[in-house]
Amino acid sequence: MITILTSRMKVILKELMATSAPLTSNKLADRIQVTSRTIRNDIKALNEVLFKSGGFIKSTRGKGYQLEVSDNSRFKDFLQNMSEKSLSNDTPASPEERVIFILRKLLLANGYIKLDDIADELYISKSTLNHYDLIEIKQILKRFKLTLESKPHYGIKVIGDEMQVRFCISEYVFNRTKVPIETHHSDDILPKEEIDKIYTIILQEVKANKIEMSDVALNNLSIHFAIACKRITSEKYVLLAQEEVEEIYHLMEYQVAKQIVAKIEAALHVSFPESEIAYIAIHLLGTKKIAKINIPPQEFDAFVDHDVREAIKEIIFKVDERLKLQLVEDHELFIALGLHLQPAVNRLRYGMNLRNPMLDEIKAKYPLAFEAAVLASKVLQERLAITIDEDEIGYIALHIGLAIFRKKMEQGVKRCIIVCATGSGSAMLLKYRLQSKYPNQLQVVDTIDYYRFNEVSLAQIDFIITTIPIETKLPIPVLYVNTILGSEDLQHIGHYLQSINKNKRGFLKEDLIFLHKDLQTKEAVIQYLSEKLVTAGYVTASFCHSVLERERLSTTSFGNMVAVPHPLEPFSPETFWTICTLKKPIDWEGNRVQFVCLLSIGEDKKTDLNHMYEHLIDIIEDEQKVKQLIQCEDNGQFIEMINGML
C-alpha cells in the first residue's frame, strides 16, 4: 500500500483542490502530459492515502474526478504534514522536469538504458515515454547534433561527437548560475571536493598568467574540466584534427592549459592526452576578455582580428540602415562589440556553447536590441562563416541595448529654435522662461529674427517655437505662442513635449485586425496575415518568406500567449502592426500563443522604433491586458481597448 505521494500525485491533488468542478482524466492527462491510464492508476493509489486522511477522490461517469473532504481537521493535518515532509521519492512531476531528468540520466550513463527501467522509475507508461518525453529529448539533442540510438533488448543511448556530448552535459547537468558551482548530480560527475580543487587550480593559474575572466567564464571552464576528467576516466576522448592541435599549440593559451592540466593530473590522478589539452586551450581562447572599454587603438587592433573589426562596421551600418537607431557614431559600441566578439568567435568556430541565463528576459524586455542582434548574427554568419545561436544573439543584444539607452539619454532633451519678431530682448525672455520651466526636456539652441530664418540649418532641430506665422512648409513641427508666455502657451508646449516622447504614431490600422481566427500553426498564421497584407497592397509577395526566414533565426514568441513575428528587412514605407487573435492557443516553438502582432518595420527614418516597442511591451508584458484583447469581439472594441492601454 502506498504511504507517500509521488510528485505527480501531488500535482493531481493540487489540480483537484484548485476547482470545485469535476476534471476528466483526459484534462488531467493533458496538463501533466501523461496518459489517461496513468492518471487513473495514480488516482487509485492516491485514494489509498486519502481514505485515511479525511478525503476521497470521487469518480462520476461522464463528468470526471472531484475531491470530497469528509473530515476537515484530518485533511488539514494531512496537507500540513505533506508540505513539511520532503519527498522520499524525488520523482519529477511536470513534463518539463521529466524530460530533463531522463536527459541527464542518458548523458551520464556509460551504456544503454532500457525504456522499461525509465518508465518504472518515473511511474509512467512506455507510451508516455515514447510519445512525449523521447520526442522532446530528441529535439534537445538535435541542437547539439546528437541522436538517440535504439538497440533491441538493450535500450537507448546518446551518440554523437564527444565535444557536443560534453556541451550538452554542461548545459543540462550543471547549474551554472551559481558561484561557486552547483551540480544536480555532482557525485555522478566528480565528488564536490574534487570540483572545488579544479576551480581553485584554474583560479590560481589564470591569475598568475594575468588572464581576465568573468565569474561565469571561470565557472564554465571549471565545469568543462570536471566533465573532461569524468569522460577521460570512462575512456571517452575529444578528438581534434592534427592541424587543429598544431594551430593551437603555439598559442599562449595552450601553455596555460598545460600548466592547469599538470596540476589537475597530480591532484586527481587522471591523465590528459594532447588533444584534451588543446580542447581546454580552446575554452581559454573563448573565455578570456579585456575589461577596459577605453583600450588604446593599438591594443584593440592587436586583440581583435581585422575580419572581426570589419564585420562589426557592417553590423553597425546595417542596424542603422534597417532600424534607424543612429548608432554609427557610437565608438563605445564598436569597442564593446569587438571585445565581446573576438573571444566569442574563437568559441563559435569550434561550436562551443555559452549558455545565456538572461535570454528570455532579454527577448521580452529589449526586443529592439534583440532584433538588432539578429541582424548582427546574419552579418557574422555571412562574413565569418560561423553559426550564431540564440544565446549568443542575446549577449550581443546587451551591448546594442546599452548603446540604444545611451542614445536615448542623449535624445531626451529636445532641441528647438525661437523665432521672434519683436527683438532680442523679448526673444531672450522667452528662452529663459522656457528653459527654467523645462530644464531637463528642452534646449533652446538659438533665438533668431524672422528675416534670418532661411539662413538656419534645421538638421539637428526637433521643432520651432515662433511668435509670428511662418508661411514656408517645414520638415519639422512649428508651435505658435504669444510673445509674453501665458499659462495656455506653457501648457501647449508641455503637451507637445509629452506627445513627441510618447507618440503612438498610428501603428494600428482597423483593416489589419483579425479576431478569433481558426488557425492551427505559426506558419498558417504568418501565411494568412501575409496574404491579407499583399492583397491590400501594403507589402510585396516576398514578405511572407522574409518573416519565416526571420523566425528560423530565433523564435518571436515571448510567453504570455504572445508572438511578434516580423520580416528581416523593411517592406513598407511606414511602420504598422497587423493583429490576429486565435480561437485556441497554438504551439509556437514551445510557447502557447493566442495573440499575434505581425510587425512591418517601415523605411520611414523618422519613426521612433524604440517608442513603438515600448508601447508594444506595455501590452504584451501584462497578462491581463493580453487576455482582455483576446476576448474582444469586434475591431471597434479592440481599438478602443488597446488605445486605452497605450
Short mmCIF file of C-alpha atoms in Angstrom, two decimals, residues 356-588:
data_model
loop_
_atom_site.label_atom_id
_atom_site.label_comp_id
_atom_site.label_asym_id
_atom_site.label_seq_id
_atom_site.Cartn_x
_atom_site.Cartn_y
_atom_site.Cartn_z
CA ASN A 356 22.73 32.77 -21.61
CA PRO A 357 20.60 32.58 -18.43
CA MET A 358 19.09 36.00 -19.25
CA LEU A 359 17.93 35.08 -22.78
CA ASP A 360 14.15 35.01 -22.20
CA GLU A 361 14.27 38.27 -20.25
CA ILE A 362 16.41 39.99 -22.92
CA LYS A 363 13.97 38.93 -25.67
CA ALA A 364 10.94 40.11 -23.71
CA LYS A 365 12.33 43.37 -22.26
CA TYR A 366 14.62 44.55 -25.07
CA PRO A 367 13.02 43.41 -28.35
CA LEU A 368 14.54 46.21 -30.45
CA ALA A 369 18.07 45.44 -29.22
CA PHE A 370 17.44 41.73 -29.80
CA GLU A 371 16.23 42.44 -33.33
CA ALA A 372 19.41 44.42 -34.00
CA ALA A 373 21.42 41.48 -32.65
CA VAL A 374 19.61 39.11 -35.04
CA LEU A 375 20.77 41.34 -37.91
CA ALA A 376 24.28 41.21 -36.41
CA SER A 377 24.16 37.41 -36.35
CA LYS A 378 23.38 37.32 -40.07
CA VAL A 379 26.38 39.52 -40.84
CA LEU A 380 28.66 37.32 -38.71
CA GLN A 381 27.37 34.15 -40.36
CA GLU A 382 27.91 35.56 -43.85
CA ARG A 383 31.28 37.23 -43.21
CA LEU A 384 32.95 34.79 -40.79
CA ALA A 385 31.17 31.52 -41.68
CA ILE A 386 30.18 30.82 -38.06
CA THR A 387 26.81 29.75 -36.67
CA ILE A 388 25.35 32.13 -34.09
CA ASP A 389 22.78 30.63 -31.72
CA GLU A 390 20.10 32.42 -29.69
CA ASP A 391 22.25 32.54 -26.55
CA GLU A 392 24.98 34.46 -28.36
CA ILE A 393 22.43 36.74 -30.03
CA GLY A 394 21.22 37.58 -26.51
CA TYR A 395 24.73 38.60 -25.40
CA ILE A 396 25.17 40.81 -28.48
CA ALA A 397 21.76 42.38 -27.74
CA LEU A 398 23.00 43.51 -24.31
CA HIS A 399 25.75 45.62 -25.90
CA ILE A 400 23.39 47.09 -28.50
CA GLY A 401 20.75 47.70 -25.81
CA LEU A 402 23.27 49.75 -23.81
CA ALA A 403 24.06 51.80 -26.93
CA ILE A 404 20.33 52.41 -27.52
CA PHE A 405 20.00 53.57 -23.91
CA ARG A 406 22.96 55.95 -24.33
CA LYS A 407 21.37 57.37 -27.48
CA LYS A 408 18.04 57.73 -25.72
CA MET A 409 19.69 59.68 -22.91
CA GLU A 410 21.26 62.00 -25.49
CA GLN A 411 17.92 62.47 -27.21
CA GLY A 412 15.93 63.01 -24.03
CA VAL A 413 16.37 66.79 -24.33
CA LYS A 414 14.53 68.20 -27.36
CA ARG A 415 16.28 70.94 -29.36
CA CYS A 416 14.34 73.96 -30.63
CA ILE A 417 14.88 77.46 -32.01
CA ILE A 418 12.79 80.53 -31.18
CA VAL A 419 11.64 82.84 -33.99
CA CYS A 420 10.57 86.24 -32.66
CA ALA A 421 9.70 89.48 -34.50
CA THR A 422 9.83 91.86 -31.53
CA GLY A 423 13.57 91.96 -30.90
CA SER A 424 16.26 90.13 -28.97
CA GLY A 425 15.03 91.24 -25.53
CA SER A 426 11.66 89.52 -25.76
CA ALA A 427 13.26 86.51 -27.53
CA MET A 428 15.76 86.04 -24.67
CA LEU A 429 12.93 86.38 -22.14
CA LEU A 430 11.09 83.61 -23.98
CA LYS A 431 14.24 81.47 -23.97
CA TYR A 432 14.93 81.77 -20.23
CA ARG A 433 11.27 81.30 -19.32
CA LEU A 434 11.13 78.06 -21.32
CA GLN A 435 14.45 76.69 -20.10
CA SER A 436 13.56 77.37 -16.47
CA LYS A 437 10.17 75.68 -16.98
CA TYR A 438 11.55 72.62 -18.85
CA PRO A 439 15.25 72.32 -17.82
CA ASN A 440 15.50 68.57 -18.49
CA GLN A 441 13.28 68.43 -21.56
CA LEU A 442 14.13 71.43 -23.71
CA GLN A 443 17.25 73.10 -25.10
CA VAL A 444 16.83 76.41 -26.92
CA VAL A 445 19.62 76.27 -29.50
CA ASP A 446 19.15 79.80 -30.86
CA THR A 447 16.84 82.81 -30.98
CA ILE A 448 16.51 84.45 -34.41
CA ASP A 449 14.62 87.13 -36.25
CA TYR A 450 12.13 86.07 -38.89
CA TYR A 451 14.14 87.57 -41.77
CA ARG A 452 17.15 85.36 -40.82
CA PHE A 453 15.06 82.22 -40.59
CA ASN A 454 16.06 80.84 -44.03
CA GLU A 455 19.76 81.01 -43.08
CA VAL A 456 19.40 78.49 -40.25
CA SER A 457 20.01 74.73 -40.67
CA LEU A 458 17.21 72.61 -39.19
CA ALA A 459 19.17 69.34 -39.40
CA GLN A 460 19.63 68.98 -35.63
CA ILE A 461 16.43 70.80 -34.59
CA ASP A 462 13.35 68.92 -33.28
CA PHE A 463 10.81 71.78 -33.55
CA ILE A 464 10.35 75.56 -33.80
CA ILE A 465 8.67 77.94 -31.35
CA THR A 466 7.54 81.15 -33.03
CA THR A 467 5.60 84.30 -32.15
CA ILE A 468 4.93 85.07 -35.83
CA PRO A 469 3.25 82.95 -38.54
CA ILE A 470 5.69 81.07 -40.79
CA GLU A 471 4.28 80.52 -44.27
CA THR A 472 7.04 78.20 -45.52
CA LYS A 473 6.33 74.45 -45.38
CA LEU A 474 8.87 72.91 -42.99
CA PRO A 475 10.05 69.34 -42.29
CA ILE A 476 9.66 69.79 -38.52
CA PRO A 477 6.74 70.90 -36.30
CA VAL A 478 6.07 74.59 -35.57
CA LEU A 479 4.45 75.80 -32.31
CA TYR A 480 2.84 79.27 -32.18
CA VAL A 481 2.95 81.16 -28.85
CA ASN A 482 2.37 84.67 -27.54
CA THR A 483 5.39 86.96 -27.10
CA ILE A 484 4.64 87.10 -23.38
CA LEU A 485 4.10 83.46 -22.47
CA GLY A 486 0.82 82.72 -20.76
CA SER A 487 -0.31 79.57 -18.94
CA GLU A 488 -2.04 78.30 -22.11
CA ASP A 489 1.22 78.67 -24.08
CA LEU A 490 3.18 76.74 -21.46
CA GLN A 491 0.50 74.06 -21.35
CA HIS A 492 0.59 73.81 -25.16
CA ILE A 493 4.39 73.34 -25.17
CA GLY A 494 4.23 70.89 -22.25
CA HIS A 495 1.66 68.73 -24.03
CA TYR A 496 3.76 68.78 -27.18
CA LEU A 497 6.93 67.67 -25.32
CA GLN A 498 4.93 64.81 -23.82
CA SER A 499 3.49 63.82 -27.19
CA ILE A 500 6.84 63.62 -29.01
CA ASN A 501 8.22 61.46 -26.22
CA LYS A 502 5.18 59.17 -26.22
CA ASN A 503 3.88 59.36 -29.75
CA LYS A 504 1.79 56.36 -30.78
CA ARG A 505 2.25 57.30 -34.47
CA GLY A 506 -0.80 55.33 -35.56
CA PHE A 507 0.81 51.89 -35.69
CA LEU A 508 -2.63 50.25 -35.51
CA LYS A 509 -4.90 50.05 -38.58
CA GLU A 510 -8.54 48.96 -38.25
CA ASP A 511 -8.46 46.97 -41.50
CA LEU A 512 -5.47 44.97 -40.20
CA ILE A 513 -7.14 43.47 -37.14
CA PHE A 514 -8.30 39.85 -37.43
CA LEU A 515 -10.06 38.37 -34.41
CA HIS A 516 -10.76 34.77 -33.30
CA LYS A 517 -9.23 33.07 -36.33
CA ASP A 518 -9.19 29.27 -36.50
CA LEU A 519 -5.52 28.72 -37.43
CA GLN A 520 -3.51 25.76 -36.13
CA THR A 521 0.20 26.53 -36.68
CA LYS A 522 2.54 29.53 -36.64
CA GLU A 523 3.19 29.02 -40.36
CA ALA A 524 -0.55 29.15 -41.05
CA VAL A 525 -0.88 32.40 -39.06
CA ILE A 526 2.06 34.06 -40.84
CA GLN A 527 0.80 32.87 -44.25
CA TYR A 528 -2.76 34.10 -43.56
CA LEU A 529 -1.70 37.57 -42.38
CA SER A 530 0.89 37.97 -45.15
CA GLU A 531 -1.74 37.20 -47.80
CA LYS A 532 -4.04 39.84 -46.28
CA LEU A 533 -1.25 42.44 -46.42
CA VAL A 534 -0.31 41.55 -50.01
CA THR A 535 -3.97 41.68 -51.15
CA ALA A 536 -4.43 45.10 -49.51
CA GLY A 537 -1.27 46.39 -51.20
CA TYR A 538 0.70 47.05 -48.03
CA VAL A 539 3.62 44.69 -48.86
CA THR A 540 5.01 42.62 -51.74
CA ALA A 541 4.66 38.85 -52.18
CA SER A 542 8.11 38.06 -50.72
CA PHE A 543 7.04 39.43 -47.30
CA CYS A 544 5.91 36.01 -46.01
CA HIS A 545 9.21 34.33 -46.93
CA SER A 546 11.17 37.03 -45.09
CA VAL A 547 9.02 36.64 -41.94
CA LEU A 548 9.52 32.85 -41.94
CA GLU A 549 13.25 33.28 -42.55
CA ARG A 550 13.45 35.64 -39.55
CA GLU A 551 11.52 33.12 -37.46
CA ARG A 552 14.08 30.42 -38.28
CA LEU A 553 16.87 32.56 -36.79
CA SER A 554 15.13 32.94 -33.42
CA THR A 555 11.55 32.45 -32.31
CA THR A 556 9.47 35.59 -31.78
CA SER A 557 7.16 34.10 -29.14
CA PHE A 558 7.76 35.78 -25.78
CA GLY A 559 5.49 33.85 -23.41
CA ASN A 560 2.30 35.45 -22.04
CA MET A 561 0.43 33.95 -25.05
CA VAL A 562 2.08 36.49 -27.40
CA ALA A 563 4.19 36.27 -30.58
CA VAL A 564 5.58 39.24 -32.52
CA PRO A 565 6.78 37.93 -35.92
CA HIS A 566 8.30 40.31 -38.47
CA PRO A 567 10.40 40.29 -41.66
CA LEU A 568 14.17 40.67 -41.85
CA GLU A 569 14.01 43.92 -43.82
CA PRO A 570 11.55 46.79 -44.45
CA PHE A 571 8.69 46.04 -46.85
CA SER A 572 6.57 49.17 -46.41
CA PRO A 573 7.08 52.95 -46.34
CA GLU A 574 5.69 53.19 -42.79
CA THR A 575 5.75 51.06 -39.65
CA PHE A 576 2.49 49.34 -38.64
CA TRP A 577 1.03 46.41 -36.72
CA THR A 578 -1.18 43.60 -38.02
CA ILE A 579 -3.11 41.96 -35.18
CA CYS A 580 -4.52 38.43 -35.07
CA THR A 581 -6.18 36.67 -32.13
CA LEU A 582 -6.84 32.93 -32.31
CA LYS A 583 -9.80 30.80 -31.24
CA LYS A 584 -7.45 28.47 -29.39
CA PRO A 585 -3.79 28.78 -28.34
CA ILE A 586 -1.27 27.18 -30.70
CA ASP A 587 2.26 25.90 -30.15
CA TRP A 588 4.87 28.46 -31.23
#
